């Protein structure tokens, strides 16, 4: 309850975005392969940002 308004650090925000993009990519892979590939590329870019933050 006290952590309700806790601000997330940038790495946590990017990890959630990465997870959401991968999930969306998986769902698209069932119907539209090219759109799925685009989402996968976006997820890869977010992963690179996460790794850059860790350095």
XYZ file of N, CA and C in Angstrom:
165
model
N 0.802 -1.182 0.000
C 0.000 0.000 0.000
C 0.854 1.260 0.000
N 1.963 1.231 0.727
C 2.820 2.405 0.774
C 3.667 2.536 -0.477
N 3.836 1.452 -1.230
C 4.597 1.491 -2.471
C 3.738 1.818 -3.674
N 2.506 2.223 -3.429
C 1.568 2.491 -4.517
C 2.054 3.596 -5.439
N 2.646 4.626 -4.863
C 3.086 5.767 -5.661
C 4.601 5.782 -5.849
N 5.215 4.666 -5.611
C 6.667 4.567 -5.759
C 7.036 4.707 -7.231
N 8.031 5.507 -7.494
C 8.471 5.747 -8.858
C 9.404 4.614 -9.294
N 9.158 4.084 -10.491
C 9.992 2.998 -11.002
C 11.255 3.579 -11.626
N 12.339 2.822 -11.532
C 13.554 3.282 -12.179
C 13.471 2.993 -13.679
N 14.293 3.659 -14.491
C 14.209 3.506 -15.948
C 14.395 2.070 -16.432
N 15.204 1.295 -15.734
C 15.439 -0.080 -16.150
C 14.163 -0.919 -16.013
N 13.424 -0.726 -14.928
C 12.172 -1.467 -14.737
C 11.146 -1.105 -15.810
N 11.096 0.167 -16.170
C 10.158 0.621 -17.207
C 10.508 -0.032 -18.538
N 11.802 -0.056 -18.869
C 12.232 -0.661 -20.130
C 12.002 -2.169 -20.134
N 12.193 -2.825 -18.997
C 11.968 -4.267 -18.937
C 10.498 -4.600 -19.160
N 9.603 -3.781 -18.621
C 8.172 -4.011 -18.843
C 7.828 -3.792 -20.316
N 8.398 -2.751 -20.912
C 8.152 -2.477 -22.325
C 8.667 -3.631 -23.186
N 9.840 -4.163 -22.840
C 10.424 -5.285 -23.565
C 9.523 -6.508 -23.485
N 9.050 -6.795 -22.278
C 8.176 -7.947 -22.067
C 6.880 -7.801 -22.866
N 6.303 -6.602 -22.852
C 5.063 -6.353 -23.590
C 5.269 -6.487 -25.096
N 6.396 -6.002 -25.603
C 6.680 -6.118 -27.038
C 6.855 -7.571 -27.458
N 7.521 -8.356 -26.629
C 7.692 -9.776 -26.949
C 6.353 -10.504 -26.957
N 5.503 -10.170 -26.004
C 4.187 -10.795 -25.948
C 3.370 -10.425 -27.187
N 3.407 -9.151 -27.565
C 2.677 -8.710 -28.755
C 3.241 -9.363 -30.019
N 4.557 -9.499 -30.075
C 5.200 -10.155 -31.213
C 4.745 -11.603 -31.334
N 4.641 -12.278 -30.209
C 4.196 -13.671 -30.213
C 2.761 -13.782 -30.727
N 1.896 -12.901 -30.255
C 0.504 -12.924 -30.697
C 0.405 -12.633 -32.199
N 1.200 -11.695 -32.690
C 1.173 -11.362 -34.116
C 1.750 -12.480 -34.976
N 2.645 -13.278 -34.408
C 3.281 -14.338 -35.186
C 2.268 -15.371 -35.670
N 1.132 -15.423 -35.007
C 0.097 -16.380 -35.397
C -0.679 -15.922 -36.630
N -0.680 -14.607 -36.896
C -1.501 -14.085 -37.992
C -0.709 -13.295 -39.018
N 0.278 -12.510 -38.578
C 0.973 -11.617 -39.485
C 2.471 -11.646 -39.172
N 3.193 -12.411 -39.945
C 4.605 -12.642 -39.658
C 5.457 -11.370 -39.789
N 5.182 -10.543 -40.796
C 6.003 -9.345 -40.986
C 5.803 -8.351 -39.836
N 4.580 -8.200 -39.354
C 4.333 -7.325 -38.208
C 5.007 -7.891 -36.964
N 5.000 -9.201 -36.832
C 5.660 -9.845 -35.712
C 7.164 -9.566 -35.738
N 7.761 -9.634 -36.920
C 9.192 -9.351 -37.057
C 9.518 -7.909 -36.669
N 8.634 -6.970 -37.008
C 8.851 -5.569 -36.651
C 8.807 -5.393 -35.139
N 7.858 -6.044 -34.480
C 7.767 -5.958 -33.023
C 8.991 -6.596 -32.375
N 9.479 -7.670 -32.960
C 10.670 -8.333 -32.442
C 11.877 -7.398 -32.553
N 11.965 -6.658 -33.654
C 13.064 -5.707 -33.834
C 12.957 -4.573 -32.810
N 11.752 -4.107 -32.546
C 11.558 -3.075 -31.522
C 11.988 -3.598 -30.154
N 11.627 -4.831 -29.853
C 11.998 -5.437 -28.578
C 13.517 -5.556 -28.465
N 14.171 -5.882 -29.544
C 15.634 -5.991 -29.538
C 16.276 -4.633 -29.258
N 15.709 -3.567 -29.833
C 16.226 -2.224 -29.577
C 16.061 -1.846 -28.104
N 14.938 -2.216 -27.507
C 14.714 -1.932 -26.091
C 15.691 -2.733 -25.240
N 15.964 -3.973 -25.624
C 16.931 -4.789 -24.891
C 18.323 -4.152 -24.931
N 18.693 -3.599 -26.058
C 19.988 -2.923 -26.165
C 20.036 -1.702 -25.260
N 18.917 -0.981 -25.131
C 18.863 0.164 -24.219
C 19.030 -0.299 -22.776
N 18.411 -1.422 -22.421
C 18.534 -1.955 -21.068
C 19.987 -2.301 -20.768
N 20.635 -2.947 -21.711
C 22.033 -3.324 -21.499
C 22.943 -2.101 -21.425
N 22.600 -1.048 -22.182
C 23.394 0.180 -22.120
C 23.248 0.845 -20.749
N 22.071 0.746 -20.158
C 21.872 1.314 -18.823
C 22.674 0.567 -17.758
N 22.836 -0.724 -17.949
C 23.562 -1.527 -16.959
C 25.051 -1.213 -16.947
N 25.562 -0.688 -18.041
C 27.015 -0.394 -18.115
C 27.350 0.916 -17.454
